Structures are given as C-alpha cells and as structure tokens.
GROMACS .gro file of C-alpha atoms in nm:
model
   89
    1UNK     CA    1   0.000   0.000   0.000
    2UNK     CA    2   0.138   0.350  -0.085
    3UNK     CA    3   0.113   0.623   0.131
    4UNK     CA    4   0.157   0.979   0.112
    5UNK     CA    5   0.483   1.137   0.288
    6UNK     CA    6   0.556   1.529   0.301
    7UNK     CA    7   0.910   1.636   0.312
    8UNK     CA    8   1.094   1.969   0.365
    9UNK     CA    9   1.414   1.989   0.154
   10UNK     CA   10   1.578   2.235  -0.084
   11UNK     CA   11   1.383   2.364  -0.365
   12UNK     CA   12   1.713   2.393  -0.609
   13UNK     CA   13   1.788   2.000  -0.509
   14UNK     CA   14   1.415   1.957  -0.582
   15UNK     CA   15   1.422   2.058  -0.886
   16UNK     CA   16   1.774   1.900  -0.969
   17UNK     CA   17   1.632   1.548  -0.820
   18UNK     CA   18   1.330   1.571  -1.068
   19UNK     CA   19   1.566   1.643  -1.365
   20UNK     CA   20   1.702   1.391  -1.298
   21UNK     CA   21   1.434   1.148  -1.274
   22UNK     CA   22   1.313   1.263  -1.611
   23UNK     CA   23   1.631   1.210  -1.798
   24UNK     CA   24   1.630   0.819  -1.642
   25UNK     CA   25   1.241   0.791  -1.708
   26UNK     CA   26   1.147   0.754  -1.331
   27UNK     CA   27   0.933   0.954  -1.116
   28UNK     CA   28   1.105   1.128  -0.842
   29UNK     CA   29   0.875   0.875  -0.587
   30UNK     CA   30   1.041   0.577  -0.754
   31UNK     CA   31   1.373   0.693  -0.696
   32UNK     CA   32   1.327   0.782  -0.390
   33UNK     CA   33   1.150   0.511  -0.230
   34UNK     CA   34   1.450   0.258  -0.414
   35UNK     CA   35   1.662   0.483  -0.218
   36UNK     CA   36   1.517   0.429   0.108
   37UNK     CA   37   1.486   0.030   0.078
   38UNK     CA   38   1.789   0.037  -0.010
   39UNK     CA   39   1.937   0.146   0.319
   40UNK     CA   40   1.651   0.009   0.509
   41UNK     CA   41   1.800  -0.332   0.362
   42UNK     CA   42   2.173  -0.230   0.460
   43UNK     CA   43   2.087  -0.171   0.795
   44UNK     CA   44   1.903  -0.536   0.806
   45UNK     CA   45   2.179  -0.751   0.632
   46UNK     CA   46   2.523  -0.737   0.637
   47UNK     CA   47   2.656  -0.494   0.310
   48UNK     CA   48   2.883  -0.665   0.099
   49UNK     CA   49   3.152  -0.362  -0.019
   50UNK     CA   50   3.080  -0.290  -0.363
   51UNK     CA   51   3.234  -0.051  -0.646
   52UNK     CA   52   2.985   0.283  -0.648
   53UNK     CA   53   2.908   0.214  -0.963
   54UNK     CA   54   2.705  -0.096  -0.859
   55UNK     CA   55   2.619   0.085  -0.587
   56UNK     CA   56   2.458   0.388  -0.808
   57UNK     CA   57   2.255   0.075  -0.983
   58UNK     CA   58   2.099  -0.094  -0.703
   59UNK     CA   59   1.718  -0.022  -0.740
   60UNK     CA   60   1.743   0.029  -1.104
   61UNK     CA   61   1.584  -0.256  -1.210
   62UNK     CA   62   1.277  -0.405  -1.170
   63UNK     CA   63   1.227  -0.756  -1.286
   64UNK     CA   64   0.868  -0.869  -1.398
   65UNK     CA   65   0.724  -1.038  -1.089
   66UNK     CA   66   0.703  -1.392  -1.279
   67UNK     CA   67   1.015  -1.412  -1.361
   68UNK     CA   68   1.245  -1.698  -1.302
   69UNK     CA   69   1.609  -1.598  -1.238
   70UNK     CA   70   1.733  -2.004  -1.276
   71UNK     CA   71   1.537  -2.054  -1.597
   72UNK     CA   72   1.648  -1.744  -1.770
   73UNK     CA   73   2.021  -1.845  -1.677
   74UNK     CA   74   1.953  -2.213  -1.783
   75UNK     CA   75   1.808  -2.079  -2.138
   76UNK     CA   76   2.168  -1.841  -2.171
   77UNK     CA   77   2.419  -2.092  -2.078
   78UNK     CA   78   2.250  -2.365  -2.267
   79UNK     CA   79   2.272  -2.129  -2.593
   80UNK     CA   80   2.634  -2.020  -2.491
   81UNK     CA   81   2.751  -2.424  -2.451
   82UNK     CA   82   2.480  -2.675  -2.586
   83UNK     CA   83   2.529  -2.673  -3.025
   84UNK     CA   84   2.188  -2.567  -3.099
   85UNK     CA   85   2.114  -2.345  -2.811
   86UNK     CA   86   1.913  -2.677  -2.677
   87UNK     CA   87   1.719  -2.620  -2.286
   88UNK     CA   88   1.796  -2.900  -2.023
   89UNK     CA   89   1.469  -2.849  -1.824
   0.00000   0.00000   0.00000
C-alpha cells in the first residue's frame, strides 16, 4: 500500500532530483523510495563492499514479478555451450 509522505528539503535540489528522474524515465517517488529500501535493507543484512558504480545501480531494475532468475540463466548458458542453443529443463 502507498502512502503519502511530506518532506521539507531544498527547492534547487528539488528541482535538480526531478531532472534527474526525467532524464532516467522515473518519477522522483520511484527513486526515492529505491533509495530508502535500499538502506533500510543495509541496515538489516550485512553490506557486501561494492564498487559505487554498482552501488549507483541498485534499485534500477525491476524484474517482472514472474520471472524466473534459474530458468532465464539455464536458457543463456544452454545457448552459450549446448550446439543448438538446446534447454535442459
């Protein structure tokens, strides 16, 4: 369930933030709430050191809800080693 939050910050980073949500095709929200699971999750789990450019990716992409990691990496190794591209399910 989304919920409404009000929050008091800088109009010039405002409007910077919502450029730049527009140039990656996002809504300021979306970007924002990505942000804040994101370090909701770091303070739940122990944070594996990573490059900042992985870093400035996480929450970037959103996978379709049915989709099956195992099956999509079974399809691209099978094409990448079987002759044929052939599927071992």
């Amino acid at each position: 369930m989304n919920t409404k939050l009000t929050l008091t910050i800088e109009q010039k980073l405002i409007e910077e933030a919502k450029k730049y949500a527009k140039s990656k095709g996002r809504s300021l929200s979306d970007i924002i709430e990505n942000y804040l699971k994101a370090i909701v999750k770091e303070e739940t789990t122990q944070v594996i050191n990573s490059s900042p450019i992985a870093s400035s990716l996480r929450g970037s992409f959103k996978a379709p809800e049915d989709f099956n990691y195992k099956k999509e990496l079974s399809k691209a190794l099978s094409k990448k080693y079987l002759k044929g591209g052939q599927n071992i399910d």
